[in-house]
PDB file of C-alpha atoms in Angstrom:
ATOM      1  CA  GLN T  26      -0.260   0.041   0.069  1.00 88.00           C
ATOM      2  CA  VAL T  27       1.297   3.730  -0.661  1.00 91.00           C
ATOM      3  CA  GLN T  28       0.110   6.727   1.413  1.00 94.00           C
ATOM      4  CA  LEU T  29      -0.125  10.052  -0.015  1.00 96.00           C
ATOM      5  CA  VAL T  30      -0.209  13.129   1.555  1.00 96.00           C
ATOM      6  CA  GLU T  31      -0.429  16.602  -0.580  1.00 96.00           C
ATOM      7  CA  SER T  32       0.132  19.751   0.765  1.00 96.00           C
ATOM      8  CA  GLY T  33       0.477  23.399  -0.900  1.00 97.00           C
ATOM      9  CA  GLY T  34      -2.886  24.360  -1.813  1.00 96.00           C
ATOM     10  CA  GLY T  35      -4.848  27.661  -1.101  1.00 97.00           C
ATOM     11  CA  LEU T  36      -5.990  31.049  -2.357  1.00 97.00           C
ATOM     12  CA  VAL T  37      -4.574  32.778  -4.948  1.00 98.00           C
ATOM     13  CA  GLN T  38      -5.610  35.486  -7.369  1.00 98.00           C
ATOM     14  CA  PRO T  39      -6.114  34.897 -10.984  1.00 98.00           C
ATOM     15  CA  GLY T  40      -2.472  35.127 -12.942  1.00 98.00           C
ATOM     16  CA  GLY T  41      -0.926  34.054  -9.628  1.00 98.00           C
ATOM     17  CA  SER T  42       1.023  30.808  -8.924  1.00 98.00           C
ATOM     18  CA  LEU T  43       1.089  27.812  -6.500  1.00 98.00           C
ATOM     19  CA  ARG T  44       3.252  25.002  -5.885  1.00 98.00           C
ATOM     20  CA  LEU T  45       1.322  21.584  -5.040  1.00 98.00           C
ATOM     21  CA  SER T  46       3.539  18.438  -3.267  1.00 98.00           C
ATOM     22  CA  CYS T  47       2.647  15.011  -2.836  1.00 97.00           C
ATOM     23  CA  ALA T  48       4.656  13.022  -0.505  1.00 96.00           C
ATOM     24  CA  ALA T  49       4.642   9.107  -0.673  1.00 94.00           C
ATOM     25  CA  SER T  50       5.165   6.634   1.783  1.00 90.00           C
ATOM     26  CA  GLY T  51       4.896   2.817   1.981  1.00 86.00           C
ATOM     27  CA  SER T  52       5.543   0.468  -0.967  1.00 80.00           C
ATOM     28  CA  THR T  53       7.176   3.343  -2.691  1.00 80.00           C
ATOM     29  CA  PHE T  54       9.406   0.943  -4.728  1.00 79.00           C
ATOM     30  CA  SER T  55       6.480  -0.270  -6.670  1.00 82.00           C
ATOM     31  CA  ILE T  56       5.078   2.855  -7.705  1.00 86.00           C
ATOM     32  CA  ASN T  57       4.953   3.163 -11.707  1.00 91.00           C
ATOM     33  CA  ALA T  58       3.165   6.240 -12.738  1.00 95.00           C
ATOM     34  CA  MET T  59       1.763   9.402 -10.538  1.00 96.00           C
ATOM     35  CA  ALA T  60      -0.557  11.774 -11.463  1.00 98.00           C
ATOM     36  CA  TRP T  61      -2.814  14.792 -10.386  1.00 98.00           C
ATOM     37  CA  HIS T  62      -6.315  14.796 -10.634  1.00 98.00           C
ATOM     38  CA  ARG T  63      -9.036  17.528  -9.591  1.00 98.00           C
ATOM     39  CA  GLN T  64     -12.522  17.835  -8.787  1.00 98.00           C
ATOM     40  CA  ALA T  65     -14.498  21.140  -8.973  1.00 96.00           C
ATOM     41  CA  PRO T  66     -18.167  21.211  -7.120  1.00 91.00           C
ATOM     42  CA  GLY T  67     -20.685  19.421  -9.296  1.00 93.00           C
ATOM     43  CA  LYS T  68     -17.931  18.036 -11.662  1.00 95.00           C
ATOM     44  CA  VAL T  69     -16.430  14.834 -12.330  1.00 97.00           C
ATOM     45  CA  ARG T  70     -12.872  14.107 -11.146  1.00 96.00           C
ATOM     46  CA  GLU T  71     -10.468  14.796 -14.344  1.00 97.00           C
ATOM     47  CA  LEU T  72      -6.854  14.050 -15.067  1.00 98.00           C
ATOM     48  CA  VAL T  73      -4.610  17.259 -14.742  1.00 98.00           C
ATOM     49  CA  ALA T  74      -1.155  15.903 -15.414  1.00 98.00           C
ATOM     50  CA  ILE T  75       0.656  12.230 -15.358  1.00 98.00           C
ATOM     51  CA  ILE T  76       4.283  11.416 -14.975  1.00 97.00           C
ATOM     52  CA  ASN T  77       5.809   7.839 -15.400  1.00 94.00           C
ATOM     53  CA  SER T  78       8.583   6.377 -13.453  1.00 90.00           C
ATOM     54  CA  ILE T  79      11.303   7.613 -15.733  1.00 91.00           C
ATOM     55  CA  GLY T  80       9.776  11.123 -16.306  1.00 92.00           C
ATOM     56  CA  VAL T  81       7.670  10.887 -19.438  1.00 96.00           C
ATOM     57  CA  THR T  82       4.849  13.475 -18.816  1.00 97.00           C
ATOM     58  CA  LYS T  83       1.269  14.205 -20.220  1.00 98.00           C
ATOM     59  CA  TYR T  84      -1.205  16.930 -19.536  1.00 98.00           C
ATOM     60  CA  ALA T  85      -5.044  18.118 -19.848  1.00 98.00           C
ATOM     61  CA  ASP T  86      -5.235  20.432 -22.673  1.00 98.00           C
ATOM     62  CA  SER T  87      -6.752  22.777 -20.215  1.00 97.00           C
ATOM     63  CA  VAL T  88      -3.457  23.386 -18.472  1.00 98.00           C
ATOM     64  CA  LYS T  89      -0.683  22.388 -21.053  1.00 98.00           C
ATOM     65  CA  GLY T  90       1.814  25.392 -20.887  1.00 97.00           C
ATOM     66  CA  ARG T  91       0.702  26.707 -17.643  1.00 98.00           C
ATOM     67  CA  PHE T  92       1.279  23.683 -15.344  1.00 98.00           C
ATOM     68  CA  THR T  93       4.332  21.757 -14.923  1.00 98.00           C
ATOM     69  CA  ILE T  94       4.413  18.075 -13.261  1.00 98.00           C
ATOM     70  CA  SER T  95       7.708  16.788 -11.556  1.00 97.00           C
ATOM     71  CA  ARG T  96       8.566  14.034  -9.333  1.00 95.00           C
ATOM     72  CA  ASP T  97      11.779  12.957  -7.344  1.00 92.00           C
ATOM     73  CA  ASN T  98      12.106   9.270  -7.127  1.00 89.00           C
ATOM     74  CA  THR T  99      15.030   9.532  -4.347  1.00 90.00           C
ATOM     75  CA  LYS T 100      12.649  11.527  -1.974  1.00 92.00           C
ATOM     76  CA  ASN T 101       9.214   9.885  -3.022  1.00 92.00           C
ATOM     77  CA  THR T 102       7.700  13.316  -3.669  1.00 95.00           C
ATOM     78  CA  MET T 103       5.979  14.755  -6.682  1.00 96.00           C
ATOM     79  CA  HIS T 104       4.911  18.322  -7.436  1.00 98.00           C
ATOM     80  CA  LEU T 105       2.885  20.157  -9.590  1.00 98.00           C
ATOM     81  CA  GLN T 106       3.707  23.919 -10.321  1.00 98.00           C
ATOM     82  CA  MET T 107       0.784  25.905 -11.445  1.00 98.00           C
ATOM     83  CA  ASN T 108       1.335  29.193 -13.132  1.00 98.00           C
ATOM     84  CA  SER T 109      -1.072  31.738 -14.892  1.00 98.00           C
ATOM     85  CA  LEU T 110      -4.067  30.322 -12.641  1.00 98.00           C
ATOM     86  CA  LYS T 111      -7.535  30.914 -13.542  1.00 98.00           C
ATOM     87  CA  PRO T 112     -10.744  30.891 -11.698  1.00 97.00           C
ATOM     88  CA  GLU T 113     -11.844  27.438 -13.680  1.00 96.00           C
ATOM     89  CA  ASP T 114      -8.831  26.071 -11.819  1.00 98.00           C
ATOM     90  CA  THR T 115     -10.556  26.020  -8.697  1.00 98.00           C
ATOM     91  CA  ALA T 116     -10.903  22.651  -7.476  1.00 98.00           C
ATOM     92  CA  VAL T 117      -9.672  20.110  -5.009  1.00 98.00           C
ATOM     93  CA  TYR T 118      -6.648  18.572  -6.247  1.00 98.00           C
ATOM     94  CA  TYR T 119      -5.580  15.104  -5.625  1.00 98.00           C
ATOM     95  CA  CYS T 120      -2.536  13.096  -6.249  1.00 97.00           C
ATOM     96  CA  ASN T 121      -2.490   9.414  -6.881  1.00 96.00           C
ATOM     97  CA  ALA T 122       0.227   6.628  -7.337  1.00 95.00           C
ATOM     98  CA  ASP T 123      -0.129   3.474  -9.544  1.00 94.00           C
ATOM     99  CA  TYR T 124       1.722   0.540  -8.458  1.00 91.00           C
ATOM    100  CA  ILE T 125       2.153  -3.266  -8.319  1.00 87.00           C
ATOM    101  CA  GLU T 126       0.980  -5.311  -5.485  1.00 86.00           C
ATOM    102  CA  GLY T 127       0.491  -9.207  -5.276  1.00 85.00           C
ATOM    103  CA  GLY T 128       0.668  -9.175  -9.361  1.00 86.00           C
ATOM    104  CA  SER T 129      -2.238  -6.723  -9.704  1.00 90.00           C
ATOM    105  CA  MET T 130      -2.067  -2.740 -10.572  1.00 89.00           C
ATOM    106  CA  ARG T 131      -3.561  -0.935  -7.832  1.00 93.00           C
ATOM    107  CA  ARG T 132      -4.043   2.883  -7.346  1.00 94.00           C
ATOM    108  CA  ASP T 133      -4.063   4.732  -4.021  1.00 95.00           C
ATOM    109  CA  TRP T 134      -5.196   8.333  -3.538  1.00 96.00           C
ATOM    110  CA  GLY T 135      -3.932  11.266  -1.268  1.00 96.00           C
ATOM    111  CA  GLN T 136      -6.984  13.017   0.780  1.00 96.00           C
ATOM    112  CA  GLY T 137      -6.827  16.085  -1.566  1.00 97.00           C
ATOM    113  CA  THR T 138      -5.714  19.906  -1.196  1.00 97.00           C
ATOM    114  CA  GLN T 139      -8.032  22.697  -2.056  1.00 98.00           C
ATOM    115  CA  VAL T 140      -7.147  25.307  -4.774  1.00 98.00           C
ATOM    116  CA  THR T 141      -9.012  28.371  -5.105  1.00 98.00           C
ATOM    117  CA  VAL T 142      -8.345  30.897  -7.849  1.00 98.00           C
ATOM    118  CA  SER T 143     -10.582  34.222  -6.770  1.00 96.00           C
ATOM    119  CA  SER T 144      -9.895  38.009  -6.762  1.00 94.00           C
TER     120      SER T 144
END
């Protein structure tokens, strides 16, 4: 099992920046891909960005050029640098880790961190 704890959320004005962090513990040696998702009120959870074990990344079209996902496997941490924030980026942001346990692919989630973009 992998335990994940997010941090770094908060209130920021439009155009501002925030850096989210996700700290992993537990069976971190078996983690493959890690990702950030977000869920706004009344909306389904959506993928924001994903990074695999060798650093290959993908982004949702809505955040390309503004957000950067990174990962430090030596420290078992993942980050999401968010620039040029917009009100529509307001959501609870969750990190997740995909890993193999008992021969099956599993996914664990953090508890989420609130990001609010408002003037």
